[in-house]
Short mmCIF file of C-alpha atoms in Angstrom, two decimals:
data_model
loop_
_atom_site.label_atom_id
_atom_site.label_comp_id
_atom_site.label_asym_id
_atom_site.label_seq_id
_atom_site.Cartn_x
_atom_site.Cartn_y
_atom_site.Cartn_z
CA MET S 1 10.88 -20.93 9.34
CA GLY S 2 8.65 -18.39 7.65
CA SER S 3 9.49 -16.22 4.67
CA ILE S 4 8.39 -13.17 2.74
CA VAL S 5 7.54 -14.59 -0.68
CA GLY S 6 6.70 -11.34 -2.43
CA ALA S 7 5.93 -7.68 -1.87
CA ALA S 8 4.31 -4.85 -3.78
CA ILE S 9 3.56 -1.16 -3.80
CA VAL S 10 -0.12 -1.03 -4.75
CA SER S 11 -2.35 1.90 -5.61
CA HIS S 12 -5.72 1.97 -3.87
CA HIS S 13 -7.11 5.28 -5.15
CA PRO S 14 -10.89 5.53 -4.79
CA GLY S 15 -11.58 6.02 -8.49
CA LEU S 16 -10.63 2.37 -8.94
CA MET S 17 -13.65 1.36 -6.86
CA GLN S 18 -16.06 3.10 -9.24
CA CYS S 19 -17.90 1.26 -11.99
CA GLU S 20 -16.12 0.80 -15.33
CA GLU S 21 -18.49 3.17 -17.16
CA PHE S 22 -17.67 6.02 -14.77
CA ARG S 23 -13.93 5.38 -14.94
CA VAL S 24 -13.98 5.36 -18.75
CA LEU S 25 -16.03 8.56 -18.78
CA GLN S 26 -13.53 10.22 -16.44
CA GLY S 27 -10.66 8.85 -18.49
CA ALA S 28 -11.87 10.38 -21.77
CA GLY S 29 -12.53 6.96 -23.25
CA ALA S 30 -9.55 5.13 -21.74
CA ASP S 31 -9.72 3.18 -18.50
CA SER S 32 -7.00 3.22 -15.86
CA ASP S 33 -4.17 0.75 -16.44
CA LEU S 34 -4.19 0.14 -12.68
CA ILE S 35 -7.30 -2.02 -13.18
CA PRO S 36 -5.61 -4.64 -15.43
CA GLY S 37 -2.61 -4.11 -13.16
CA TYR S 38 -4.60 -5.73 -10.36
CA ALA S 39 -5.02 -8.82 -12.54
CA ARG S 40 -1.25 -8.89 -13.10
CA LEU S 41 -0.72 -8.64 -9.35
CA ARG S 42 -3.24 -11.45 -8.73
CA ALA S 43 -1.14 -13.64 -11.01
CA LYS S 44 2.02 -12.78 -9.04
CA LEU S 45 0.29 -13.62 -5.76
CA ALA S 46 -1.02 -16.90 -7.15
CA GLU S 47 2.52 -17.86 -8.13
CA ALA S 48 3.94 -16.80 -4.75
CA ARG S 49 1.26 -18.80 -2.83
CA PRO S 50 1.22 -16.75 0.41
CA ASP S 51 -0.46 -18.13 3.52
CA VAL S 52 -1.12 -14.57 4.72
CA VAL S 53 -1.19 -11.13 3.11
CA VAL S 54 0.00 -8.18 5.22
CA ILE S 55 -1.34 -4.79 4.08
CA PHE S 56 0.40 -1.60 5.17
CA ASP S 57 -2.57 0.77 5.12
CA SER S 58 -1.64 4.40 4.46
CA HIS S 59 -5.17 5.52 5.45
CA TRP S 60 -5.32 3.89 8.88
CA PHE S 61 -3.81 6.70 10.94
CA THR S 62 -3.05 5.93 14.58
CA THR S 63 -1.24 7.74 17.38
CA GLY S 64 1.28 6.25 19.77
CA TYR S 65 1.59 2.82 18.15
CA HIS S 66 1.66 1.09 14.81
CA LEU S 67 -1.44 -1.06 15.26
CA VAL S 68 -1.83 -4.56 13.84
CA ASP S 69 -5.37 -5.89 13.44
CA GLY S 70 -5.63 -9.18 15.30
CA ALA S 71 -9.21 -10.41 14.95
CA SER S 72 -9.98 -13.71 13.23
CA ARG S 73 -12.52 -12.21 10.79
CA TYR S 74 -13.68 -8.83 9.52
CA GLN S 75 -17.18 -8.48 8.12
CA GLY S 76 -19.44 -5.54 7.33
CA ASN S 77 -20.44 -2.92 4.76
CA TYR S 78 -17.88 -0.25 4.02
CA ILE S 79 -18.78 3.43 3.76
CA SER S 80 -16.14 6.08 3.31
CA ASP S 81 -16.30 9.12 5.59
CA GLU S 82 -14.10 10.87 3.01
CA MET S 83 -16.27 10.27 -0.08
CA PRO S 84 -19.57 8.71 1.04
CA TRP S 85 -21.43 9.90 -2.05
CA TYR S 86 -19.92 7.09 -4.11
CA LEU S 87 -17.92 4.89 -1.73
CA HIS S 88 -20.69 3.23 0.25
CA GLY S 89 -22.44 -0.10 0.57
CA VAL S 90 -19.33 -2.18 -0.21
CA PRO S 91 -19.70 -5.54 1.56
CA TYR S 92 -16.60 -7.27 2.88
CA ASN S 93 -16.02 -10.56 4.66
CA TYR S 94 -12.47 -11.85 5.04
CA ARG S 95 -10.25 -13.72 7.46
CA GLY S 96 -7.62 -12.24 9.73
CA HIS S 97 -4.66 -14.07 11.24
CA PRO S 98 -4.46 -13.53 15.03
CA GLY S 99 -1.40 -15.76 15.36
CA LEU S 100 0.79 -13.64 13.11
CA ALA S 101 -0.53 -10.42 14.65
CA LEU S 102 0.38 -11.59 18.15
CA GLU S 103 3.83 -12.72 16.98
CA ILE S 104 4.43 -9.26 15.50
CA GLU S 105 3.63 -7.62 18.83
CA ALA S 106 5.79 -10.08 20.76
CA VAL S 107 8.81 -9.50 18.52
CA SER S 108 8.23 -5.76 18.57
CA ARG S 109 8.21 -5.69 22.36
CA GLU S 110 11.49 -7.60 22.29
CA LEU S 111 13.28 -5.70 19.53
CA GLY S 112 11.47 -2.36 19.33
CA GLY S 113 9.18 -1.04 16.64
CA TYR S 114 6.11 0.02 18.63
CA ASN S 115 3.78 -2.50 16.95
CA ARG S 116 0.76 -3.44 19.07
CA VAL S 117 -2.20 -5.73 18.39
CA ILE S 118 -5.80 -4.54 18.47
CA ASN S 119 -8.27 -7.42 18.51
CA HIS S 120 -11.72 -6.08 17.74
CA PRO S 121 -13.76 -7.53 14.84
CA GLU S 122 -15.86 -4.35 14.61
CA LEU S 123 -12.84 -2.11 14.08
CA GLY S 124 -13.57 0.15 11.12
CA ARG S 125 -11.88 -0.58 7.83
CA GLN S 126 -10.21 1.84 5.40
CA TYR S 127 -10.52 1.69 1.63
CA ALA S 128 -6.75 1.34 1.38
CA THR S 129 -7.38 -2.18 2.70
CA ILE S 130 -10.87 -2.90 1.31
CA ASN S 131 -9.96 -1.90 -2.24
CA LEU S 132 -7.08 -4.40 -2.27
CA VAL S 133 -9.15 -7.14 -0.64
CA LYS S 134 -11.75 -6.69 -3.39
CA HIS S 135 -9.54 -6.25 -6.46
CA LEU S 136 -7.14 -9.02 -5.44
CA ARG S 137 -10.08 -11.31 -4.59
CA LEU S 138 -8.67 -12.24 -1.23
CA GLU S 139 -12.17 -13.02 0.05
CA HIS S 140 -12.69 -15.58 -2.72
CA SER S 141 -9.33 -17.25 -2.11
CA ASP S 142 -10.01 -17.18 1.66
CA THR S 143 -6.52 -15.76 2.19
CA PRO S 144 -6.07 -14.23 5.67
CA VAL S 145 -5.28 -10.53 5.73
CA VAL S 146 -3.45 -8.63 8.48
CA THR S 147 -3.55 -4.83 8.23
CA VAL S 148 -0.93 -2.57 9.81
CA SER S 149 -1.57 1.11 10.55
CA SER S 150 0.47 4.23 9.86
CA CYS S 151 1.37 5.86 13.18
CA GLN S 152 1.22 9.60 12.58
CA ASN S 153 3.64 10.75 15.30
CA CYS S 154 6.63 8.99 13.72
CA ASP S 155 9.62 9.93 11.64
CA TRP S 156 10.64 7.86 8.65
CA MET S 157 13.12 5.63 10.51
CA HIS S 158 10.39 4.60 12.98
CA PHE S 159 8.43 3.08 10.09
CA VAL S 160 11.50 1.15 8.97
CA LYS S 161 11.91 -0.12 12.55
CA SER S 162 8.26 -1.20 12.60
CA GLY S 163 8.88 -3.18 9.43
CA GLU S 164 12.04 -4.78 10.81
CA ALA S 165 10.04 -6.29 13.69
CA ILE S 166 7.38 -7.51 11.26
CA GLY S 167 10.00 -9.14 9.06
CA GLU S 168 11.53 -10.92 12.07
CA ALA S 169 8.07 -12.08 13.20
CA VAL S 170 7.49 -13.59 9.76
CA ARG S 171 10.85 -15.39 9.91
CA ARG S 172 9.98 -16.89 13.31
CA SER S 173 6.65 -18.16 12.00
CA ASN S 174 6.07 -21.06 9.63
CA LEU S 175 4.16 -18.84 7.22
CA ARG S 176 4.63 -17.71 3.65
CA VAL S 177 3.76 -14.01 3.70
CA ALA S 178 3.17 -11.39 1.00
CA LEU S 179 3.52 -7.71 1.87
CA LEU S 180 1.40 -5.03 0.17
CA ALA S 181 2.24 -1.35 0.65
CA SER S 182 -1.14 0.24 -0.09
CA GLY S 183 -0.66 3.84 -1.17
CA ALA S 184 0.61 6.36 -3.69
CA LEU S 185 4.03 7.85 -4.29
CA SER S 186 3.84 11.68 -4.36
CA HIS S 187 0.60 12.70 -2.72
CA LYS S 188 -0.28 16.33 -3.38
CA PHE S 189 -3.88 16.80 -4.46
CA ASN S 190 -4.92 19.16 -7.21
CA PRO S 191 -7.23 21.94 -5.96
CA ILE S 192 -11.01 21.59 -6.14
CA ASP S 193 -11.24 23.88 -9.20
CA TRP S 194 -8.39 22.12 -11.02
CA LYS S 195 -8.57 21.87 -14.80
CA PRO S 196 -6.81 18.79 -16.28
CA ASN S 197 -3.69 19.28 -18.34
CA HIS S 198 -4.61 16.27 -20.47
CA PRO S 199 -8.08 15.03 -21.52
CA ARG S 200 -7.28 11.55 -20.22
CA ILE S 201 -7.83 12.10 -16.51
CA PHE S 202 -5.47 9.28 -15.46
CA HIS S 203 -2.65 10.56 -17.67
CA GLU S 204 0.63 11.20 -15.85
CA SER S 205 0.75 14.84 -16.94
CA ASN S 206 -2.19 15.48 -14.61
CA VAL S 207 -0.04 14.68 -11.57
CA SER S 208 0.07 17.81 -9.39
CA ARG S 209 3.52 19.20 -10.22
CA PRO S 210 6.29 18.48 -12.79
CA GLU S 211 8.82 18.04 -9.97
CA ASN S 212 6.61 15.36 -8.39
CA ILE S 213 6.44 13.50 -11.69
CA ALA S 214 10.23 13.65 -12.07
CA SER S 215 10.81 12.49 -8.50
CA ASP S 216 8.27 9.66 -8.75
CA LYS S 217 9.82 8.40 -11.98
CA GLY S 218 13.28 8.61 -10.43
CA ALA S 219 12.10 6.54 -7.47
CA ILE S 220 10.47 3.99 -9.76
CA GLU S 221 13.75 3.62 -11.66
CA LEU S 222 15.71 3.10 -8.43
CA LEU S 223 13.19 0.51 -7.24
CA GLN S 224 13.37 -1.31 -10.56
CA GLN S 225 17.11 -1.60 -9.97
CA GLY S 226 16.60 -2.83 -6.41
CA ARG S 227 18.39 0.21 -4.97
CA HIS S 228 16.30 0.55 -1.81
CA GLY S 229 19.32 1.84 0.13
CA THR S 230 19.57 4.80 -2.25
CA VAL S 231 15.86 5.52 -1.85
CA LEU S 232 16.30 5.56 1.94
CA ASP S 233 19.40 7.75 1.68
CA ARG S 234 17.33 10.31 -0.27
CA TRP S 235 14.28 10.03 1.94
CA GLN S 236 14.69 13.03 4.22
CA ASP S 237 15.81 15.46 1.51
CA GLU S 238 13.49 14.36 -1.29
CA TYR S 239 10.68 11.88 -0.70
CA ARG S 240 9.79 13.23 2.77
CA LYS S 241 9.57 16.78 1.46
CA LEU S 242 7.36 16.11 -1.56
CA PRO S 243 5.88 13.99 0.21
CA TRP S 244 4.68 10.43 -0.50
CA GLU S 245 1.29 9.32 0.82
CA ALA S 246 1.29 8.99 4.62
CA PHE S 247 4.89 10.28 4.38
CA GLY S 248 5.78 6.94 2.79
CA ALA S 249 4.82 4.82 5.81
CA HIS S 250 3.48 2.01 3.62
CA TYR S 251 6.72 1.67 1.64
CA LEU S 252 9.02 2.24 4.63
CA GLN S 253 7.35 -0.46 6.73
CA MET S 254 7.39 -2.85 3.80
CA VAL S 255 11.06 -2.29 2.97
CA GLY S 256 11.96 -2.52 6.66
CA ALA S 257 10.49 -6.01 6.69
CA MET S 258 12.38 -6.82 3.49
CA GLY S 259 15.78 -5.92 4.92
CA GLY S 260 15.83 -2.12 4.86
CA ALA S 261 18.82 -0.50 3.16
CA ASP S 262 20.29 -3.96 2.46
CA CYS S 263 17.26 -5.04 0.42
CA ARG S 264 18.11 -5.65 -3.23
CA ALA S 265 14.71 -6.87 -4.46
CA ARG S 266 14.12 -5.44 -7.93
CA GLY S 267 10.74 -3.95 -8.73
CA GLU S 268 8.67 -4.96 -11.72
CA THR S 269 6.08 -2.38 -12.76
CA LEU S 270 2.66 -3.97 -13.19
CA SER S 271 0.90 -0.81 -14.37
CA ALA S 272 1.51 2.50 -16.01
CA TYR S 273 2.44 5.45 -13.79
CA GLU S 274 -0.83 7.36 -13.44
CA ASN S 275 -2.52 10.40 -11.98
CA ALA S 276 -5.26 10.30 -9.36
CA ARG S 277 -6.46 13.82 -8.53
CA GLY S 278 -2.86 14.94 -8.62
CA THR S 279 -1.21 12.02 -6.83
CA GLY S 280 1.29 9.66 -8.47
CA ASN S 281 0.25 6.00 -8.59
CA VAL S 282 1.78 2.72 -9.75
CA HIS S 283 1.66 -1.01 -9.00
CA MET S 284 5.13 -2.51 -8.52
CA TRP S 285 6.01 -6.09 -7.57
CA PHE S 286 9.15 -7.26 -5.75
CA ASP S 287 9.97 -10.95 -6.12
CA MET S 288 11.55 -11.97 -2.84
CA GLN S 289 11.94 -15.57 -3.98
CA GLU S 290 14.25 -14.31 -6.72
CA VAL S 291 16.39 -12.58 -4.08
CA ALA S 292 16.51 -15.72 -1.95
CA ALA S 293 17.70 -17.75 -4.94
#
């Protein structure tokens, strides 16, 4: 029987893919705490010893289905169509896990969830996946990665249903799986002519609006307490309206796999809460082995 051995909300913002000198310059002499936060997350993953990492990619937008990449390997050079002037020429070469992908589709066809496999090794990658593969050194550890898309014609409960099927597929496997929700919390960008409120560009006061900061911090507190049911209860009236990145698809699919409203996994913050061009970002780890104990 398989199990989810850990899960995390993980920031992927593109500034983290820039060289250290540029980040420090942008940060008025202080680098982003999300960078050492990746090292903290690597330590958590090493302790959890997953056979496969599933990434819920808030940049891979699809229509009609939540797609699950099912090729055995992905290899190429990444260039961003969003920011090609500095996100280009990033080589990647990592394993997929066709077996788990196919099991996810089979369970989804049985139970619902609209998850379907796409098996094409030349399928384009998104930096919400590539950034995590690089910073978490999944290529070096040769850990298989399965990426799941965010289907754009869905409401929030459809993402939870997608995650439920994924969680059941994991349980029917013999795999130890870690789940990574790759994306931000509140996701309103500052305008192009924005002037920072604080000289440290990553500082939380540079998040787009005070109400977004307050809501993000409230959500972080609830997640630290393991109150996922309360987060879901507030979704439509608060977190959907702000909204979170990809309308929260990455978190909703992850928590669906973890048990949905019944999940009690407590979050441990692995980074400071930070700004990224107005969006609210944090790394947070959920120890599922602690829940099982």
